[in-house]
mmCIF file with all atom_site columns, C-alpha atoms in Angstrom:
data_model
loop_
_atom_site.group_PDB
_atom_site.id
_atom_site.type_symbol
_atom_site.label_atom_id
_atom_site.label_alt_id
_atom_site.label_comp_id
_atom_site.label_asym_id
_atom_site.label_entity_id
_atom_site.label_seq_id
_atom_site.pdbx_PDB_ins_code
_atom_site.Cartn_x
_atom_site.Cartn_y
_atom_site.Cartn_z
_atom_site.occupancy
_atom_site.B_iso_or_equiv
_atom_site.pdbx_formal_charge
_atom_site.auth_seq_id
_atom_site.auth_comp_id
_atom_site.auth_asym_id
_atom_site.auth_atom_id
_atom_site.pdbx_PDB_model_num
ATOM 1   C CA . UNK A 1 1   ? -24.178 8.205   20.706  1.00 0.00 ? 1   UNK A CA 1
ATOM 2   C CA . UNK A 1 2   ? -24.568 9.124   16.983  1.00 0.00 ? 2   UNK A CA 1
ATOM 3   C CA . UNK A 1 3   ? -24.410 6.400   14.243  1.00 0.00 ? 3   UNK A CA 1
ATOM 4   C CA . UNK A 1 4   ? -21.045 5.771   12.726  1.00 0.00 ? 4   UNK A CA 1
ATOM 5   C CA . UNK A 1 5   ? -20.659 7.531   9.423   1.00 0.00 ? 5   UNK A CA 1
ATOM 6   C CA . UNK A 1 6   ? -20.685 5.791   6.071   1.00 0.00 ? 6   UNK A CA 1
ATOM 7   C CA . UNK A 1 7   ? -20.966 7.181   2.560   1.00 0.00 ? 7   UNK A CA 1
ATOM 8   C CA . UNK A 1 8   ? -24.541 6.953   1.203   1.00 0.00 ? 8   UNK A CA 1
ATOM 9   C CA . UNK A 1 9   ? -23.605 5.071   -1.836  1.00 0.00 ? 9   UNK A CA 1
ATOM 10  C CA . UNK A 1 10  ? -20.596 3.647   -3.765  1.00 0.00 ? 10  UNK A CA 1
ATOM 11  C CA . UNK A 1 11  ? -20.579 1.903   -7.185  1.00 0.00 ? 11  UNK A CA 1
ATOM 12  C CA . UNK A 1 12  ? -18.262 -0.045  -9.392  1.00 0.00 ? 12  UNK A CA 1
ATOM 13  C CA . UNK A 1 13  ? -18.226 -2.117  -12.537 1.00 0.00 ? 13  UNK A CA 1
ATOM 14  C CA . UNK A 1 14  ? -18.131 -5.968  -12.417 1.00 0.00 ? 14  UNK A CA 1
ATOM 15  C CA . UNK A 1 15  ? -14.678 -7.177  -11.591 1.00 0.00 ? 15  UNK A CA 1
ATOM 16  C CA . UNK A 1 16  ? -13.582 -3.890  -10.015 1.00 0.00 ? 16  UNK A CA 1
ATOM 17  C CA . UNK A 1 17  ? -12.975 -3.216  -6.318  1.00 0.00 ? 17  UNK A CA 1
ATOM 18  C CA . UNK A 1 18  ? -14.889 -0.960  -4.024  1.00 0.00 ? 18  UNK A CA 1
ATOM 19  C CA . UNK A 1 19  ? -14.166 0.262   -0.574  1.00 0.00 ? 19  UNK A CA 1
ATOM 20  C CA . UNK A 1 20  ? -16.699 1.394   2.059   1.00 0.00 ? 20  UNK A CA 1
ATOM 21  C CA . UNK A 1 21  ? -15.561 3.531   4.919   1.00 0.00 ? 21  UNK A CA 1
ATOM 22  C CA . UNK A 1 22  ? -16.938 3.547   8.518   1.00 0.00 ? 22  UNK A CA 1
ATOM 23  C CA . UNK A 1 23  ? -15.944 6.492   10.590  1.00 0.00 ? 23  UNK A CA 1
ATOM 24  C CA . UNK A 1 24  ? -16.361 6.751   14.258  1.00 0.00 ? 24  UNK A CA 1
ATOM 25  C CA . UNK A 1 25  ? -14.356 7.999   17.134  1.00 0.00 ? 25  UNK A CA 1
ATOM 26  C CA . UNK A 1 26  ? -11.786 6.778   19.717  1.00 0.00 ? 26  UNK A CA 1
ATOM 27  C CA . UNK A 1 27  ? -14.713 5.666   21.914  1.00 0.00 ? 27  UNK A CA 1
ATOM 28  C CA . UNK A 1 28  ? -15.750 3.101   19.431  1.00 0.00 ? 28  UNK A CA 1
ATOM 29  C CA . UNK A 1 29  ? -14.122 2.255   16.050  1.00 0.00 ? 29  UNK A CA 1
ATOM 30  C CA . UNK A 1 30  ? -10.794 3.675   17.010  1.00 0.00 ? 30  UNK A CA 1
ATOM 31  C CA . UNK A 1 31  ? -10.734 2.233   20.581  1.00 0.00 ? 31  UNK A CA 1
ATOM 32  C CA . UNK A 1 32  ? -11.670 -1.383  20.058  1.00 0.00 ? 32  UNK A CA 1
ATOM 33  C CA . UNK A 1 33  ? -11.217 -4.128  17.425  1.00 0.00 ? 33  UNK A CA 1
ATOM 34  C CA . UNK A 1 34  ? -14.912 -4.951  17.653  1.00 0.00 ? 34  UNK A CA 1
ATOM 35  C CA . UNK A 1 35  ? -16.068 -3.685  14.198  1.00 0.00 ? 35  UNK A CA 1
ATOM 36  C CA . UNK A 1 36  ? -18.413 -5.875  12.239  1.00 0.00 ? 36  UNK A CA 1
ATOM 37  C CA . UNK A 1 37  ? -19.836 -5.562  8.725   1.00 0.00 ? 37  UNK A CA 1
ATOM 38  C CA . UNK A 1 38  ? -23.144 -6.725  7.343   1.00 0.00 ? 38  UNK A CA 1
ATOM 39  C CA . UNK A 1 39  ? -24.673 -7.153  3.909   1.00 0.00 ? 39  UNK A CA 1
ATOM 40  C CA . UNK A 1 40  ? -28.400 -6.649  3.494   1.00 0.00 ? 40  UNK A CA 1
ATOM 41  C CA . UNK A 1 41  ? -30.378 -7.278  0.358   1.00 0.00 ? 41  UNK A CA 1
ATOM 42  C CA . UNK A 1 42  ? -33.847 -5.743  0.044   1.00 0.00 ? 42  UNK A CA 1
ATOM 43  C CA . UNK A 1 43  ? -36.449 -7.361  2.197   1.00 0.00 ? 43  UNK A CA 1
ATOM 44  C CA . UNK A 1 44  ? -33.893 -9.607  3.752   1.00 0.00 ? 44  UNK A CA 1
ATOM 45  C CA . UNK A 1 45  ? -32.146 -9.830  7.207   1.00 0.00 ? 45  UNK A CA 1
ATOM 46  C CA . UNK A 1 46  ? -28.602 -8.593  7.445   1.00 0.00 ? 46  UNK A CA 1
ATOM 47  C CA . UNK A 1 47  ? -25.837 -11.090 6.879   1.00 0.00 ? 47  UNK A CA 1
ATOM 48  C CA . UNK A 1 48  ? -22.604 -11.068 8.872   1.00 0.00 ? 48  UNK A CA 1
ATOM 49  C CA . UNK A 1 49  ? -19.696 -10.531 6.459   1.00 0.00 ? 49  UNK A CA 1
ATOM 50  C CA . UNK A 1 50  ? -16.776 -9.459  8.594   1.00 0.00 ? 50  UNK A CA 1
ATOM 51  C CA . UNK A 1 51  ? -16.191 -9.368  12.398  1.00 0.00 ? 51  UNK A CA 1
ATOM 52  C CA . UNK A 1 52  ? -13.424 -8.175  14.670  1.00 0.00 ? 52  UNK A CA 1
ATOM 53  C CA . UNK A 1 53  ? -12.352 -5.880  12.054  1.00 0.00 ? 53  UNK A CA 1
ATOM 54  C CA . UNK A 1 54  ? -10.659 -8.453  9.740   1.00 0.00 ? 54  UNK A CA 1
ATOM 55  C CA . UNK A 1 55  ? -12.246 -11.928 10.303  1.00 0.00 ? 55  UNK A CA 1
ATOM 56  C CA . UNK A 1 56  ? -14.552 -13.594 7.764   1.00 0.00 ? 56  UNK A CA 1
ATOM 57  C CA . UNK A 1 57  ? -17.163 -16.010 9.028   1.00 0.00 ? 57  UNK A CA 1
ATOM 58  C CA . UNK A 1 58  ? -17.074 -19.486 7.500   1.00 0.00 ? 58  UNK A CA 1
ATOM 59  C CA . UNK A 1 59  ? -18.796 -19.463 4.065   1.00 0.00 ? 59  UNK A CA 1
ATOM 60  C CA . UNK A 1 60  ? -18.166 -15.679 3.267   1.00 0.00 ? 60  UNK A CA 1
ATOM 61  C CA . UNK A 1 61  ? -16.207 -15.203 0.112   1.00 0.00 ? 61  UNK A CA 1
ATOM 62  C CA . UNK A 1 62  ? -12.620 -14.081 0.481   1.00 0.00 ? 62  UNK A CA 1
ATOM 63  C CA . UNK A 1 63  ? -13.564 -11.234 -2.024  1.00 0.00 ? 63  UNK A CA 1
ATOM 64  C CA . UNK A 1 64  ? -14.704 -9.413  1.218   1.00 0.00 ? 64  UNK A CA 1
ATOM 65  C CA . UNK A 1 65  ? -11.891 -7.901  3.481   1.00 0.00 ? 65  UNK A CA 1
ATOM 66  C CA . UNK A 1 66  ? -11.919 -5.594  6.409   1.00 0.00 ? 66  UNK A CA 1
ATOM 67  C CA . UNK A 1 67  ? -9.277  -3.288  7.801   1.00 0.00 ? 67  UNK A CA 1
ATOM 68  C CA . UNK A 1 68  ? -8.994  -0.394  10.184  1.00 0.00 ? 68  UNK A CA 1
ATOM 69  C CA . UNK A 1 69  ? -6.866  2.742   10.424  1.00 0.00 ? 69  UNK A CA 1
ATOM 70  C CA . UNK A 1 70  ? -7.466  5.193   13.426  1.00 0.00 ? 70  UNK A CA 1
ATOM 71  C CA . UNK A 1 71  ? -11.087 5.949   13.817  1.00 0.00 ? 71  UNK A CA 1
ATOM 72  C CA . UNK A 1 72  ? -12.122 4.599   10.334  1.00 0.00 ? 72  UNK A CA 1
ATOM 73  C CA . UNK A 1 73  ? -12.732 0.968   9.464   1.00 0.00 ? 73  UNK A CA 1
ATOM 74  C CA . UNK A 1 74  ? -13.141 -0.090  5.854   1.00 0.00 ? 74  UNK A CA 1
ATOM 75  C CA . UNK A 1 75  ? -14.733 -2.986  3.936   1.00 0.00 ? 75  UNK A CA 1
ATOM 76  C CA . UNK A 1 76  ? -13.260 -3.779  0.578   1.00 0.00 ? 76  UNK A CA 1
ATOM 77  C CA . UNK A 1 77  ? -15.190 -5.822  -2.130  1.00 0.00 ? 77  UNK A CA 1
ATOM 78  C CA . UNK A 1 78  ? -12.700 -7.220  -4.696  1.00 0.00 ? 78  UNK A CA 1
ATOM 79  C CA . UNK A 1 79  ? -13.983 -8.733  -8.005  1.00 0.00 ? 79  UNK A CA 1
ATOM 80  C CA . UNK A 1 80  ? -17.198 -6.995  -7.720  1.00 0.00 ? 80  UNK A CA 1
ATOM 81  C CA . UNK A 1 81  ? -20.127 -9.202  -8.928  1.00 0.00 ? 81  UNK A CA 1
ATOM 82  C CA . UNK A 1 82  ? -23.793 -8.565  -9.483  1.00 0.00 ? 82  UNK A CA 1
ATOM 83  C CA . UNK A 1 83  ? -24.791 -10.381 -6.244  1.00 0.00 ? 83  UNK A CA 1
ATOM 84  C CA . UNK A 1 84  ? -22.819 -7.937  -4.105  1.00 0.00 ? 84  UNK A CA 1
ATOM 85  C CA . UNK A 1 85  ? -25.343 -5.131  -5.003  1.00 0.00 ? 85  UNK A CA 1
ATOM 86  C CA . UNK A 1 86  ? -26.933 -4.624  -1.507  1.00 0.00 ? 86  UNK A CA 1
ATOM 87  C CA . UNK A 1 87  ? -26.794 -2.279  1.448   1.00 0.00 ? 87  UNK A CA 1
ATOM 88  C CA . UNK A 1 88  ? -23.718 -2.595  3.847   1.00 0.00 ? 88  UNK A CA 1
ATOM 89  C CA . UNK A 1 89  ? -23.598 -1.577  7.513   1.00 0.00 ? 89  UNK A CA 1
ATOM 90  C CA . UNK A 1 90  ? -20.886 -1.412  9.862   1.00 0.00 ? 90  UNK A CA 1
ATOM 91  C CA . UNK A 1 91  ? -21.232 -1.733  13.504  1.00 0.00 ? 91  UNK A CA 1
ATOM 92  C CA . UNK A 1 92  ? -18.938 -1.215  16.629  1.00 0.00 ? 92  UNK A CA 1
ATOM 93  C CA . UNK A 1 93  ? -18.806 -1.601  20.341  1.00 0.00 ? 93  UNK A CA 1
ATOM 94  C CA . UNK A 1 94  ? -18.695 1.646   22.011  1.00 0.00 ? 94  UNK A CA 1
ATOM 95  C CA . UNK A 1 95  ? -17.531 2.768   25.445  1.00 0.00 ? 95  UNK A CA 1
ATOM 96  C CA . UNK A 1 96  ? -20.530 5.081   25.628  1.00 0.00 ? 96  UNK A CA 1
ATOM 97  C CA . UNK A 1 97  ? -23.690 3.911   27.448  1.00 0.00 ? 97  UNK A CA 1
ATOM 98  C CA . UNK A 1 98  ? -25.131 2.872   24.079  1.00 0.00 ? 98  UNK A CA 1
ATOM 99  C CA . UNK A 1 99  ? -22.718 -0.238  24.041  1.00 0.00 ? 99  UNK A CA 1
ATOM 100 C CA . UNK A 1 100 ? -23.401 -1.003  20.325  1.00 0.00 ? 100 UNK A CA 1
ATOM 101 C CA . UNK A 1 101 ? -23.801 1.210   17.474  1.00 0.00 ? 101 UNK A CA 1
ATOM 102 C CA . UNK A 1 102 ? -24.442 0.711   13.742  1.00 0.00 ? 102 UNK A CA 1
ATOM 103 C CA . UNK A 1 103 ? -23.318 2.821   10.781  1.00 0.00 ? 103 UNK A CA 1
ATOM 104 C CA . UNK A 1 104 ? -25.594 4.898   8.582   1.00 0.00 ? 104 UNK A CA 1
ATOM 105 C CA . UNK A 1 105 ? -25.341 2.259   5.777   1.00 0.00 ? 105 UNK A CA 1
ATOM 106 C CA . UNK A 1 106 ? -23.978 2.272   2.233   1.00 0.00 ? 106 UNK A CA 1
ATOM 107 C CA . UNK A 1 107 ? -25.786 1.277   -0.875  1.00 0.00 ? 107 UNK A CA 1
ATOM 108 C CA . UNK A 1 108 ? -23.430 -0.654  -3.233  1.00 0.00 ? 108 UNK A CA 1
ATOM 109 C CA . UNK A 1 109 ? -24.437 -0.483  -6.903  1.00 0.00 ? 109 UNK A CA 1
ATOM 110 C CA . UNK A 1 110 ? -22.878 -2.740  -9.570  1.00 0.00 ? 110 UNK A CA 1
ATOM 111 C CA . UNK A 1 111 ? -22.856 -0.815  -12.804 1.00 0.00 ? 111 UNK A CA 1
ATOM 112 C CA . UNK B 2 1   ? -28.802 -25.523 11.717  1.00 0.00 ? 1   UNK B CA 1
ATOM 113 C CA . UNK B 2 2   ? -29.765 -22.485 14.044  1.00 0.00 ? 2   UNK B CA 1
ATOM 114 C CA . UNK B 2 3   ? -32.979 -20.811 13.180  1.00 0.00 ? 3   UNK B CA 1
ATOM 115 C CA . UNK B 2 4   ? -34.819 -17.816 14.745  1.00 0.00 ? 4   UNK B CA 1
ATOM 116 C CA . UNK B 2 5   ? -38.316 -16.915 14.085  1.00 0.00 ? 5   UNK B CA 1
ATOM 117 C CA . UNK B 2 6   ? -40.018 -13.766 15.193  1.00 0.00 ? 6   UNK B CA 1
ATOM 118 C CA . UNK B 2 7   ? -43.760 -13.631 16.003  1.00 0.00 ? 7   UNK B CA 1
ATOM 119 C CA . UNK B 2 8   ? -46.231 -10.986 17.226  1.00 0.00 ? 8   UNK B CA 1
ATOM 120 C CA . UNK B 2 9   ? -48.782 -8.553  16.271  1.00 0.00 ? 9   UNK B CA 1
ATOM 121 C CA . UNK B 2 10  ? -48.087 -6.556  13.053  1.00 0.00 ? 10  UNK B CA 1
ATOM 122 C CA . UNK B 2 11  ? -50.099 -3.612  14.192  1.00 0.00 ? 11  UNK B CA 1
ATOM 123 C CA . UNK B 2 12  ? -49.983 -1.825  17.593  1.00 0.00 ? 12  UNK B CA 1
ATOM 124 C CA . UNK B 2 13  ? -51.819 1.252   18.621  1.00 0.00 ? 13  UNK B CA 1
ATOM 125 C CA . UNK B 2 14  ? -50.037 4.374   19.900  1.00 0.00 ? 14  UNK B CA 1
ATOM 126 C CA . UNK B 2 15  ? -49.320 4.350   23.603  1.00 0.00 ? 15  UNK B CA 1
ATOM 127 C CA . UNK B 2 16  ? -49.777 0.506   23.922  1.00 0.00 ? 16  UNK B CA 1
ATOM 128 C CA . UNK B 2 17  ? -47.157 -2.122  24.342  1.00 0.00 ? 17  UNK B CA 1
ATOM 129 C CA . UNK B 2 18  ? -45.423 -3.802  21.538  1.00 0.00 ? 18  UNK B CA 1
ATOM 130 C CA . UNK B 2 19  ? -44.743 -7.484  22.296  1.00 0.00 ? 19  UNK B CA 1
ATOM 131 C CA . UNK B 2 20  ? -42.669 -9.824  20.087  1.00 0.00 ? 20  UNK B CA 1
ATOM 132 C CA . UNK B 2 21  ? -41.240 -13.381 20.683  1.00 0.00 ? 21  UNK B CA 1
ATOM 133 C CA . UNK B 2 22  ? -38.328 -15.048 18.984  1.00 0.00 ? 22  UNK B CA 1
ATOM 134 C CA . UNK B 2 23  ? -38.428 -18.855 18.824  1.00 0.00 ? 23  UNK B CA 1
ATOM 135 C CA . UNK B 2 24  ? -34.927 -20.399 18.547  1.00 0.00 ? 24  UNK B CA 1
ATOM 136 C CA . UNK B 2 25  ? -34.447 -23.767 17.052  1.00 0.00 ? 25  UNK B CA 1
ATOM 137 C CA . UNK B 2 26  ? -31.159 -25.750 16.372  1.00 0.00 ? 26  UNK B CA 1
ATOM 138 C CA . UNK B 2 27  ? -29.654 -24.394 19.662  1.00 0.00 ? 27  UNK B CA 1
ATOM 139 C CA . UNK B 2 28  ? -30.565 -24.476 23.227  1.00 0.00 ? 28  UNK B CA 1
ATOM 140 C CA . UNK B 2 29  ? -30.541 -21.022 24.702  1.00 0.00 ? 29  UNK B CA 1
ATOM 141 C CA . UNK B 2 30  ? -29.515 -22.156 28.058  1.00 0.00 ? 30  UNK B CA 1
ATOM 142 C CA . UNK B 2 31  ? -26.409 -23.468 26.524  1.00 0.00 ? 31  UNK B CA 1
ATOM 143 C CA . UNK B 2 32  ? -24.981 -19.951 26.379  1.00 0.00 ? 32  UNK B CA 1
ATOM 144 C CA . UNK B 2 33  ? -24.596 -16.953 24.078  1.00 0.00 ? 33  UNK B CA 1
ATOM 145 C CA . UNK B 2 34  ? -26.278 -13.602 24.122  1.00 0.00 ? 34  UNK B CA 1
ATOM 146 C CA . UNK B 2 35  ? -29.558 -13.010 22.270  1.00 0.00 ? 35  UNK B CA 1
ATOM 147 C CA . UNK B 2 36  ? -30.540 -9.514  20.906  1.00 0.00 ? 36  UNK B CA 1
ATOM 148 C CA . UNK B 2 37  ? -33.098 -7.338  19.261  1.00 0.00 ? 37  UNK B CA 1
ATOM 149 C CA . UNK B 2 38  ? -32.326 -4.964  16.476  1.00 0.00 ? 38  UNK B CA 1
ATOM 150 C CA . UNK B 2 39  ? -34.803 -2.899  14.548  1.00 0.00 ? 39  UNK B CA 1
ATOM 151 C CA . UNK B 2 40  ? -34.921 -1.019  11.206  1.00 0.00 ? 40  UNK B CA 1
ATOM 152 C CA . UNK B 2 41  ? -37.449 1.691   10.507  1.00 0.00 ? 41  UNK B CA 1
ATOM 153 C CA . UNK B 2 42  ? -38.618 1.545   6.750   1.00 0.00 ? 42  UNK B CA 1
ATOM 154 C CA . UNK B 2 43  ? -35.941 2.903   4.657   1.00 0.00 ? 43  UNK B CA 1
ATOM 155 C CA . UNK B 2 44  ? -33.556 3.531   7.432   1.00 0.00 ? 44  UNK B CA 1
ATOM 156 C CA . UNK B 2 45  ? -30.652 1.978   9.195   1.00 0.00 ? 45  UNK B CA 1
ATOM 157 C CA . UNK B 2 46  ? -30.155 -0.496  11.978  1.00 0.00 ? 46  UNK B CA 1
ATOM 158 C CA . UNK B 2 47  ? -30.663 0.270   15.636  1.00 0.00 ? 47  UNK B CA 1
ATOM 159 C CA . UNK B 2 48  ? -29.639 -2.045  18.533  1.00 0.00 ? 48  UNK B CA 1
ATOM 160 C CA . UNK B 2 49  ? -32.535 -2.302  21.059  1.00 0.00 ? 49  UNK B CA 1
ATOM 161 C CA . UNK B 2 50  ? -30.966 -4.647  23.604  1.00 0.00 ? 50  UNK B CA 1
ATOM 162 C CA . UNK B 2 51  ? -29.652 -8.078  24.428  1.00 0.00 ? 51  UNK B CA 1
ATOM 163 C CA . UNK B 2 52  ? -30.147 -10.788 27.163  1.00 0.00 ? 52  UNK B CA 1
ATOM 164 C CA . UNK B 2 53  ? -27.666 -13.406 28.284  1.00 0.00 ? 53  UNK B CA 1
ATOM 165 C CA . UNK B 2 54  ? -28.989 -16.925 28.834  1.00 0.00 ? 54  UNK B CA 1
ATOM 166 C CA . UNK B 2 55  ? -28.644 -16.392 32.667  1.00 0.00 ? 55  UNK B CA 1
ATOM 167 C CA . UNK B 2 56  ? -31.113 -13.478 32.289  1.00 0.00 ? 56  UNK B CA 1
ATOM 168 C CA . UNK B 2 57  ? -28.710 -10.470 32.538  1.00 0.00 ? 57  UNK B CA 1
ATOM 169 C CA . UNK B 2 58  ? -29.871 -7.676  30.241  1.00 0.00 ? 58  UNK B CA 1
ATOM 170 C CA . UNK B 2 59  ? -28.415 -4.759  28.340  1.00 0.00 ? 59  UNK B CA 1
ATOM 171 C CA . UNK B 2 60  ? -30.524 -1.988  26.763  1.00 0.00 ? 60  UNK B CA 1
ATOM 172 C CA . UNK B 2 61  ? -29.884 0.875   24.439  1.00 0.00 ? 61  UNK B CA 1
ATOM 173 C CA . UNK B 2 62  ? -30.088 3.958   26.773  1.00 0.00 ? 62  UNK B CA 1
ATOM 174 C CA . UNK B 2 63  ? -32.466 5.596   24.268  1.00 0.00 ? 63  UNK B CA 1
ATOM 175 C CA . UNK B 2 64  ? -35.024 2.967   24.801  1.00 0.00 ? 64  UNK B CA 1
ATOM 176 C CA . UNK B 2 65  ? -34.161 1.648   28.240  1.00 0.00 ? 65  UNK B CA 1
ATOM 177 C CA . UNK B 2 66  ? -36.999 3.149   30.013  1.00 0.00 ? 66  UNK B CA 1
ATOM 178 C CA . UNK B 2 67  ? -39.401 1.496   27.780  1.00 0.00 ? 67  UNK B CA 1
ATOM 179 C CA . UNK B 2 68  ? -37.840 -1.909  26.874  1.00 0.00 ? 68  UNK B CA 1
ATOM 180 C CA . UNK B 2 69  ? -37.916 -5.334  28.625  1.00 0.00 ? 69  UNK B CA 1
ATOM 181 C CA . UNK B 2 70  ? -36.261 -8.389  27.270  1.00 0.00 ? 70  UNK B CA 1
ATOM 182 C CA . UNK B 2 71  ? -36.854 -11.713 28.832  1.00 0.00 ? 71  UNK B CA 1
ATOM 183 C CA . UNK B 2 72  ? -35.987 -15.352 28.135  1.00 0.00 ? 72  UNK B CA 1
ATOM 184 C CA . UNK B 2 73  ? -38.160 -18.408 28.568  1.00 0.00 ? 73  UNK B CA 1
ATOM 185 C CA . UNK B 2 74  ? -35.785 -21.564 28.725  1.00 0.00 ? 74  UNK B CA 1
ATOM 186 C CA . UNK B 2 75  ? -38.772 -23.899 28.778  1.00 0.00 ? 75  UNK B CA 1
ATOM 187 C CA . UNK B 2 76  ? -39.814 -22.696 25.388  1.00 0.00 ? 76  UNK B CA 1
ATOM 188 C CA . UNK B 2 77  ? -36.426 -21.960 24.088  1.00 0.00 ? 77  UNK B CA 1
ATOM 189 C CA . UNK B 2 78  ? -37.364 -18.402 23.208  1.00 0.00 ? 78  UNK B CA 1
ATOM 190 C CA . UNK B 2 79  ? -36.900 -14.884 24.245  1.00 0.00 ? 79  UNK B CA 1
ATOM 191 C CA . UNK B 2 80  ? -39.170 -11.814 24.100  1.00 0.00 ? 80  UNK B CA 1
ATOM 192 C CA . UNK B 2 81  ? -39.247 -8.060  23.516  1.00 0.00 ? 81  UNK B CA 1
ATOM 193 C CA . UNK B 2 82  ? -41.594 -5.669  25.123  1.00 0.00 ? 82  UNK B CA 1
ATOM 194 C CA . UNK B 2 83  ? -41.596 -1.982  24.177  1.00 0.00 ? 83  UNK B CA 1
ATOM 195 C CA . UNK B 2 84  ? -44.136 0.183   26.029  1.00 0.00 ? 84  UNK B CA 1
ATOM 196 C CA . UNK B 2 85  ? -45.712 3.508   25.219  1.00 0.00 ? 85  UNK B CA 1
ATOM 197 C CA . UNK B 2 86  ? -45.077 3.133   21.539  1.00 0.00 ? 86  UNK B CA 1
ATOM 198 C CA . UNK B 2 87  ? -45.426 5.915   18.947  1.00 0.00 ? 87  UNK B CA 1
ATOM 199 C CA . UNK B 2 88  ? -45.159 6.119   15.212  1.00 0.00 ? 88  UNK B CA 1
ATOM 200 C CA . UNK B 2 89  ? -41.442 6.422   15.460  1.00 0.00 ? 89  UNK B CA 1
ATOM 201 C CA . UNK B 2 90  ? -41.350 2.747   16.733  1.00 0.00 ? 90  UNK B CA 1
ATOM 202 C CA . UNK B 2 91  ? -42.695 1.581   13.420  1.00 0.00 ? 91  UNK B CA 1
ATOM 203 C CA . UNK B 2 92  ? -39.978 -0.771  12.074  1.00 0.00 ? 92  UNK B CA 1
ATOM 204 C CA . UNK B 2 93  ? -38.906 -4.194  10.988  1.00 0.00 ? 93  UNK B CA 1
ATOM 205 C CA . UNK B 2 94  ? -37.799 -5.936  14.314  1.00 0.00 ? 94  UNK B CA 1
ATOM 206 C CA . UNK B 2 95  ? -35.118 -8.532  14.090  1.00 0.00 ? 95  UNK B CA 1
ATOM 207 C CA . UNK B 2 96  ? -33.968 -11.095 16.675  1.00 0.00 ? 96  UNK B CA 1
ATOM 208 C CA . UNK B 2 97  ? -30.499 -12.322 16.402  1.00 0.00 ? 97  UNK B CA 1
ATOM 209 C CA . UNK B 2 98  ? -27.846 -14.500 18.228  1.00 0.00 ? 98  UNK B CA 1
ATOM 210 C CA . UNK B 2 99  ? -24.643 -12.941 19.606  1.00 0.00 ? 99  UNK B CA 1
ATOM 211 C CA . UNK B 2 100 ? -21.748 -15.176 20.539  1.00 0.00 ? 100 UNK B CA 1
ATOM 212 C CA . UNK B 2 101 ? -19.964 -12.403 22.369  1.00 0.00 ? 101 UNK B CA 1
ATOM 213 C CA . UNK B 2 102 ? -21.640 -9.426  23.934  1.00 0.00 ? 102 UNK B CA 1
ATOM 214 C CA . UNK B 2 103 ? -20.267 -6.182  22.974  1.00 0.00 ? 103 UNK B CA 1
ATOM 215 C CA . UNK B 2 104 ? -18.571 -7.565  19.856  1.00 0.00 ? 104 UNK B CA 1
ATOM 216 C CA . UNK B 2 105 ? -21.512 -6.612  17.701  1.00 0.00 ? 105 UNK B CA 1
ATOM 217 C CA . UNK B 2 106 ? -21.346 -10.062 16.129  1.00 0.00 ? 106 UNK B CA 1
ATOM 218 C CA . UNK B 2 107 ? -24.739 -11.324 15.171  1.00 0.00 ? 107 UNK B CA 1
ATOM 219 C CA . UNK B 2 108 ? -24.240 -14.579 13.494  1.00 0.00 ? 108 UNK B CA 1
ATOM 220 C CA . UNK B 2 109 ? -27.850 -15.914 13.119  1.00 0.00 ? 109 UNK B CA 1
ATOM 221 C CA . UNK B 2 110 ? -30.883 -13.618 12.399  1.00 0.00 ? 110 UNK B CA 1
ATOM 222 C CA . UNK B 2 111 ? -34.588 -14.113 12.217  1.00 0.00 ? 111 UNK B CA 1
ATOM 223 C CA . UNK B 2 112 ? -36.374 -12.928 8.877   1.00 0.00 ? 112 UNK B CA 1
ATOM 224 C CA . UNK B 2 113 ? -37.622 -9.883  10.650  1.00 0.00 ? 113 UNK B CA 1
ATOM 225 C CA . UNK B 2 114 ? -41.205 -8.922  11.374  1.00 0.00 ? 114 UNK B CA 1
ATOM 226 C CA . UNK B 2 115 ? -42.766 -5.463  10.458  1.00 0.00 ? 115 UNK B CA 1
ATOM 227 C CA . UNK B 2 116 ? -44.512 -3.744  13.371  1.00 0.00 ? 116 UNK B CA 1
ATOM 228 C CA . UNK B 2 117 ? -46.573 -0.666  12.393  1.00 0.00 ? 117 UNK B CA 1
ATOM 229 C CA . UNK B 2 118 ? -47.693 1.844   15.156  1.00 0.00 ? 118 UNK B CA 1
ATOM 230 C CA . UNK B 2 119 ? -51.073 3.208   14.139  1.00 0.00 ? 119 UNK B CA 1
ATOM 231 C CA . UNK B 2 120 ? -54.580 3.779   15.429  1.00 0.00 ? 120 UNK B CA 1
#
């Protein structure tokens, strides 16, 4: 089972919106609504930002939203802020023997 | 507040066994949920290693299954990871995390991570 595919980097100016894609297959992203997104600042543990494709845990800003179309899930950050600069990883359940797979990771830069 | 804390040797020799423990506070493991290990090689992405249910049922990444053992110690409210026959490729930051629903890839509480280096 290969990692889910994410762009290596995306960038935006403060206040803008950026969208990170996460592409898999019908065996993972496309087949189940079990996609999560994590934010990771340097030297820190990942933080859950979105689960079950669209849901935000308590305490996560509503500037973060998730969606899915076919085999591609997306994370959108609206009203980009300096504190959003971090690495972002998607993850999904997979019907392959791997069971759980992460994305390749995307570095978000706030210009 | 749920807290997880990894502990174990930061340096392991090639071919030996890596052993880590995750102490949980603020939640009783026997109450439920799954408990997982995830690792991240320096400068690289995340990799799921495996998970254990409070009952002891385990699920492992097939790529590591032959070398991995995850166990739970209810009396100490902690769970552990053993990875045998390690090589330099196993050098990584190892995280423990809580998973409310197995297969959902939801990890809502994480330890701070511990760097394990495999080197002679």
